[in-house]
mmCIF file of C-alpha atoms in Angstrom:
data_model
loop_
_atom_site.group_PDB
_atom_site.id
_atom_site.type_symbol
_atom_site.label_atom_id
_atom_site.label_comp_id
_atom_site.label_asym_id
_atom_site.label_seq_id
_atom_site.Cartn_x
_atom_site.Cartn_y
_atom_site.Cartn_z
ATOM 1 C CA MET A 9 38.339 -47.495 -30.151
ATOM 2 C CA LEU A 10 35.993 -47.879 -27.249
ATOM 3 C CA HIS A 11 34.690 -51.184 -26.186
ATOM 4 C CA LEU A 12 31.272 -52.012 -27.152
ATOM 5 C CA LEU A 13 30.265 -53.050 -23.601
ATOM 6 C CA SER A 14 31.322 -49.465 -22.366
ATOM 7 C CA LEU A 15 29.078 -47.557 -24.764
ATOM 8 C CA PRO A 16 26.028 -47.762 -22.313
ATOM 9 C CA ARG A 17 28.103 -46.548 -19.228
ATOM 10 C CA LEU A 18 29.450 -43.836 -21.433
ATOM 11 C CA VAL A 19 25.995 -42.440 -22.641
ATOM 12 C CA GLY A 20 24.855 -42.852 -19.062
ATOM 13 C CA ALA A 21 27.336 -40.374 -17.857
ATOM 14 C CA ILE A 22 26.705 -37.916 -20.692
ATOM 15 C CA LEU A 23 23.024 -37.645 -19.467
ATOM 16 C CA ALA A 24 23.987 -37.520 -16.265
ATOM 17 C CA THR A 25 26.314 -34.678 -16.821
ATOM 18 C CA ALA A 26 23.771 -32.882 -18.790
ATOM 19 C CA ALA A 27 21.083 -33.481 -16.242
ATOM 20 C CA LEU A 28 23.344 -32.043 -13.462
ATOM 21 C CA ALA A 29 24.045 -28.667 -15.734
ATOM 22 C CA ALA A 30 20.512 -28.163 -16.209
ATOM 23 C CA CYS A 31 19.630 -28.642 -12.470
ATOM 24 C CA SER A 32 22.605 -26.104 -11.633
ATOM 25 C CA SER A 33 21.406 -23.706 -14.168
ATOM 26 C CA GLY A 34 20.120 -20.795 -12.089
ATOM 27 C CA PRO A 35 18.189 -17.594 -12.934
ATOM 28 C CA SER A 36 18.779 -15.929 -16.109
ATOM 29 C CA SER A 37 19.944 -12.327 -15.050
ATOM 30 C CA GLN A 38 19.461 -9.552 -12.730
ATOM 31 C CA LEU A 39 16.957 -6.747 -13.278
ATOM 32 C CA PRO A 40 18.020 -3.287 -13.555
ATOM 33 C CA PRO A 41 17.834 -1.018 -10.289
ATOM 34 C CA ALA A 42 14.616 0.781 -9.775
ATOM 35 C CA ALA A 43 14.674 4.502 -10.198
ATOM 36 C CA ILE A 44 13.828 6.300 -6.790
ATOM 37 C CA GLY A 45 12.778 9.708 -6.664
ATOM 38 C CA THR A 46 13.670 10.747 -10.201
ATOM 39 C CA THR A 47 10.470 9.551 -11.905
ATOM 40 C CA SER A 48 6.866 9.342 -11.214
ATOM 41 C CA PRO A 49 5.290 5.925 -11.411
ATOM 42 C CA GLU A 50 3.945 4.808 -14.687
ATOM 43 C CA PRO A 51 0.195 4.154 -14.884
ATOM 44 C CA THR A 52 -0.611 0.554 -15.509
ATOM 45 C CA ASP A 53 -3.449 -1.305 -17.074
ATOM 46 C CA ASN A 54 -6.715 -0.632 -15.591
ATOM 47 C CA TYR A 55 -7.542 -2.010 -12.157
ATOM 48 C CA VAL A 56 -9.321 -5.168 -12.223
ATOM 49 C CA LEU A 57 -11.520 -6.240 -9.499
ATOM 50 C CA GLY A 58 -10.347 -9.276 -7.042
ATOM 51 C CA PRO A 59 -12.116 -11.325 -4.486
ATOM 52 C CA LEU A 60 -12.561 -9.304 -0.878
ATOM 53 C CA ASP A 61 -12.495 -5.807 -2.771
ATOM 54 C CA GLN A 62 -14.953 -3.295 -1.210
ATOM 55 C CA ILE A 63 -16.896 -1.122 -3.429
ATOM 56 C CA THR A 64 -19.231 1.402 -3.502
ATOM 57 C CA ILE A 65 -22.066 1.570 -6.314
ATOM 58 C CA HIS A 66 -24.030 4.759 -6.915
ATOM 59 C CA VAL A 67 -27.010 4.930 -9.057
ATOM 60 C CA TRP A 68 -27.741 8.694 -9.865
ATOM 61 C CA ARG A 69 -31.290 9.925 -8.649
ATOM 62 C CA ASN A 70 -31.788 6.603 -7.185
ATOM 63 C CA PRO A 71 -30.424 6.359 -3.886
ATOM 64 C CA GLU A 72 -32.648 3.379 -3.012
ATOM 65 C CA LEU A 73 -30.551 1.482 -5.733
ATOM 66 C CA SER A 74 -27.151 2.538 -4.680
ATOM 67 C CA ALA A 75 -25.051 0.585 -1.870
ATOM 68 C CA GLU A 76 -22.008 1.556 0.062
ATOM 69 C CA ASP A 77 -18.968 -0.643 1.122
ATOM 70 C CA ILE A 78 -20.129 -3.709 -0.897
ATOM 71 C CA GLN A 79 -17.504 -6.497 -0.623
ATOM 72 C CA VAL A 80 -16.928 -8.726 -3.492
ATOM 73 C CA ARG A 81 -17.667 -12.266 -2.183
ATOM 74 C CA PRO A 82 -15.144 -15.180 -2.623
ATOM 75 C CA ASP A 83 -16.868 -16.533 -5.357
ATOM 76 C CA GLY A 84 -16.448 -13.368 -7.151
ATOM 77 C CA ARG A 85 -20.094 -12.101 -7.142
ATOM 78 C CA ILE A 86 -22.037 -9.160 -5.679
ATOM 79 C CA THR A 87 -25.751 -8.879 -4.832
ATOM 80 C CA ILE A 88 -27.320 -5.069 -4.843
ATOM 81 C CA PRO A 89 -30.697 -3.872 -5.113
ATOM 82 C CA LEU A 90 -32.376 -5.223 -8.290
ATOM 83 C CA VAL A 91 -29.224 -7.018 -9.244
ATOM 84 C CA ARG A 92 -28.511 -10.355 -7.658
ATOM 85 C CA ASP A 93 -25.081 -12.549 -8.197
ATOM 86 C CA LEU A 94 -23.484 -10.291 -10.629
ATOM 87 C CA VAL A 95 -19.918 -11.242 -11.376
ATOM 88 C CA ALA A 96 -17.455 -8.663 -10.565
ATOM 89 C CA VAL A 97 -14.273 -10.399 -10.314
ATOM 90 C CA GLY A 98 -11.818 -10.113 -13.567
ATOM 91 C CA LYS A 99 -13.758 -6.731 -14.744
ATOM 92 C CA THR A 100 -12.524 -3.161 -14.338
ATOM 93 C CA PRO A 101 -14.818 -0.684 -12.327
ATOM 94 C CA SER A 102 -15.927 0.541 -15.788
ATOM 95 C CA GLU A 103 -16.998 -2.806 -17.112
ATOM 96 C CA LEU A 104 -18.866 -3.642 -14.021
ATOM 97 C CA GLU A 105 -20.524 0.069 -14.124
ATOM 98 C CA GLU A 106 -21.737 -1.281 -17.615
ATOM 99 C CA ASP A 107 -23.128 -4.782 -16.404
ATOM 100 C CA ILE A 108 -25.066 -3.033 -13.648
ATOM 101 C CA ARG A 109 -26.257 -0.491 -16.058
ATOM 102 C CA GLU A 110 -27.661 -3.120 -18.416
ATOM 103 C CA GLN A 111 -29.386 -5.021 -15.740
ATOM 104 C CA LEU A 112 -30.888 -1.805 -14.071
ATOM 105 C CA SER A 113 -32.112 -0.503 -17.341
ATOM 106 C CA GLU A 114 -34.842 -3.296 -17.124
ATOM 107 C CA TYR A 115 -36.400 -1.289 -14.173
ATOM 108 C CA ILE A 116 -35.497 2.303 -14.840
ATOM 109 C CA GLU A 117 -34.780 4.443 -17.784
ATOM 110 C CA GLN A 118 -31.256 5.159 -18.743
ATOM 111 C CA PRO A 119 -29.594 4.542 -15.503
ATOM 112 C CA ILE A 120 -26.055 6.443 -14.799
ATOM 113 C CA VAL A 121 -23.914 4.135 -12.479
ATOM 114 C CA SER A 122 -20.683 4.540 -10.869
ATOM 115 C CA VAL A 123 -18.296 2.389 -9.365
ATOM 116 C CA ILE A 124 -15.757 3.202 -6.652
ATOM 117 C CA VAL A 125 -13.113 0.848 -5.199
ATOM 118 C CA ASN A 126 -12.720 1.631 -1.542
ATOM 119 C CA GLU A 127 -10.399 -1.206 -0.472
ATOM 120 C CA PHE A 128 -8.028 -3.221 -2.909
ATOM 121 C CA ASN A 129 -7.087 -6.722 -2.765
ATOM 122 C CA GLY A 130 -6.731 -7.053 -6.406
ATOM 123 C CA ALA A 131 -7.080 -9.979 -8.919
ATOM 124 C CA LEU A 132 -5.105 -12.936 -8.234
ATOM 125 C CA PRO A 133 -2.877 -12.188 -11.407
ATOM 126 C CA GLN A 134 -2.321 -8.830 -10.258
ATOM 127 C CA GLN A 135 -1.013 -9.914 -6.775
ATOM 128 C CA ILE A 136 2.638 -9.841 -5.975
ATOM 129 C CA ARG A 137 3.348 -12.664 -3.739
ATOM 130 C CA ILE A 138 6.126 -13.694 -1.362
ATOM 131 C CA THR A 139 7.020 -17.259 -0.750
ATOM 132 C CA GLY A 140 9.606 -19.299 1.448
ATOM 133 C CA ALA A 141 11.578 -18.290 4.139
ATOM 134 C CA GLY A 142 10.674 -14.628 4.431
ATOM 135 C CA ALA A 143 9.435 -13.277 7.630
ATOM 136 C CA GLN A 144 5.706 -14.148 6.675
ATOM 137 C CA PRO A 145 4.239 -15.526 3.113
ATOM 138 C CA ALA A 146 2.038 -12.829 1.883
ATOM 139 C CA ALA A 147 0.130 -11.902 -1.371
ATOM 140 C CA LEU A 148 0.207 -7.970 -1.738
ATOM 141 C CA PRO A 149 -2.076 -5.906 -4.191
ATOM 142 C CA TYR A 150 0.033 -4.254 -6.967
ATOM 143 C CA ARG A 151 0.244 -0.588 -7.125
ATOM 144 C CA ALA A 152 2.035 1.640 -9.621
ATOM 145 C CA GLY A 153 5.672 2.112 -8.899
ATOM 146 C CA MET A 154 5.894 -0.677 -6.544
ATOM 147 C CA THR A 155 9.451 -2.054 -5.630
ATOM 148 C CA VAL A 156 10.978 -5.081 -4.173
ATOM 149 C CA LEU A 157 11.863 -3.027 -1.021
ATOM 150 C CA ASP A 158 8.230 -1.912 -0.664
ATOM 151 C CA VAL A 159 6.923 -5.489 -0.705
ATOM 152 C CA MET A 160 9.770 -6.757 1.822
ATOM 153 C CA ILE A 161 8.727 -4.025 4.234
ATOM 154 C CA ALA A 162 5.177 -4.716 4.072
ATOM 155 C CA ALA A 163 5.828 -8.636 4.428
ATOM 156 C CA GLY A 164 7.997 -7.879 7.243
ATOM 157 C CA GLY A 165 11.421 -8.362 5.734
ATOM 158 C CA LEU A 166 13.679 -11.506 5.894
ATOM 159 C CA GLY A 167 13.366 -14.502 8.251
ATOM 160 C CA GLU A 168 15.936 -15.633 10.519
ATOM 161 C CA PHE A 169 17.035 -18.347 8.354
ATOM 162 C CA SER A 170 16.588 -16.759 4.929
ATOM 163 C CA ALA A 171 19.132 -16.999 2.210
ATOM 164 C CA GLY A 172 18.242 -13.612 0.895
ATOM 165 C CA ASN A 173 20.997 -13.092 -1.769
ATOM 166 C CA ARG A 174 19.753 -16.374 -3.224
ATOM 167 C CA ALA A 175 16.269 -15.083 -3.664
ATOM 168 C CA THR A 176 14.615 -15.171 -7.020
ATOM 169 C CA LEU A 177 11.948 -13.301 -8.907
ATOM 170 C CA THR A 178 9.702 -15.311 -11.254
ATOM 171 C CA ARG A 179 7.932 -12.933 -14.111
ATOM 172 C CA TYR A 180 5.336 -14.210 -16.909
ATOM 173 C CA ASN A 181 6.536 -12.959 -20.004
ATOM 174 C CA PRO A 182 3.212 -12.827 -22.312
ATOM 175 C CA GLU A 183 5.129 -12.330 -25.469
ATOM 176 C CA THR A 184 6.875 -15.809 -24.992
ATOM 177 C CA SER A 185 4.400 -17.385 -22.656
ATOM 178 C CA LEU A 186 7.234 -18.384 -20.398
ATOM 179 C CA ASN A 187 7.860 -17.758 -16.851
ATOM 180 C CA GLU A 188 11.218 -15.951 -16.558
ATOM 181 C CA VAL A 189 13.332 -15.961 -13.296
ATOM 182 C CA TYR A 190 15.674 -13.529 -12.099
ATOM 183 C CA ARG A 191 17.989 -13.028 -9.111
ATOM 184 C CA LEU A 192 17.466 -10.976 -6.358
ATOM 185 C CA ARG A 193 19.580 -9.584 -3.339
ATOM 186 C CA LEU A 194 17.662 -8.979 -0.854
ATOM 187 C CA LYS A 195 20.037 -9.095 2.190
ATOM 188 C CA ASP A 196 22.202 -6.525 0.494
ATOM 189 C CA LEU A 197 19.127 -4.556 -0.213
ATOM 190 C CA LEU A 198 17.750 -4.931 3.370
ATOM 191 C CA ASP A 199 20.723 -5.239 5.500
ATOM 192 C CA ARG A 200 23.493 -3.333 3.737
ATOM 193 C CA GLY A 201 20.796 -0.433 2.060
ATOM 194 C CA ASP A 202 22.354 -1.612 -1.449
ATOM 195 C CA ALA A 203 19.835 0.618 -3.599
ATOM 196 C CA SER A 204 21.103 -1.177 -6.592
ATOM 197 C CA ALA A 205 19.472 -4.439 -5.403
ATOM 198 C CA ASN A 206 16.044 -2.693 -5.638
ATOM 199 C CA VAL A 207 13.960 -3.605 -8.724
ATOM 200 C CA ALA A 208 10.731 -2.563 -9.718
ATOM 201 C CA LEU A 209 7.962 -5.050 -9.921
ATOM 202 C CA LYS A 210 5.130 -5.933 -12.361
ATOM 203 C CA PRO A 211 1.482 -7.179 -11.536
ATOM 204 C CA GLY A 212 1.765 -11.158 -10.969
ATOM 205 C CA ASP A 213 5.516 -10.961 -9.868
ATOM 206 C CA THR A 214 6.349 -13.872 -7.429
ATOM 207 C CA ILE A 215 9.441 -13.453 -5.132
ATOM 208 C CA SER A 216 10.710 -16.887 -3.746
ATOM 209 C CA ILE A 217 13.285 -17.038 -0.759
ATOM 210 C CA PRO A 218 15.117 -19.920 0.240
ATOM 211 C CA GLU A 219 16.431 -21.146 3.500
ATOM 212 C CA SER A 220 20.044 -20.750 4.442
ATOM 213 C CA ARG A 221 22.315 -23.903 3.974
ATOM 214 C CA PHE A 222 24.200 -24.853 7.096
#
């Protein structure tokens, strides 16, 4: 039989072991390799405007109301003739067209409005982020068919002290409302050209790269 005085120590040891196991549990799994050169990129959800996106607004037969190379302000709004401080961030180009059309209809009859995106940054939930010990942290606009290799090339590769094969990818799962973490093998991908280590990305993914342990 256990002595009564040893019970608190036993409970403490069990809790410590459980905590250690929880801390040591790593990413859930590895994503399948991205298909390269065999399929066309799948279209994604409609593009959502983000801060610093550059757009052109064309109002048919009303050139004085049109505007070229308008940059979405950091506060998420734009200003054009007859329309002031209109929220653009978080809207698709079609939604912004409708909002502009509604405001201009107070001044002209049945305006026809087109919104063209010239330069893309994307809304924050659509960007791909690279953090940690990469060559440089970055936030890149997502594009259809983007892979880990594309992002790492754009971000300058791995840093001098990066532990590329211990990198992780964090992805939000809307079905479970949880973040899921996957293993990445960036060193194998970049240094050895291992195509099986290249995976497809989704809007909002975050790649985290730890430093090497000395």
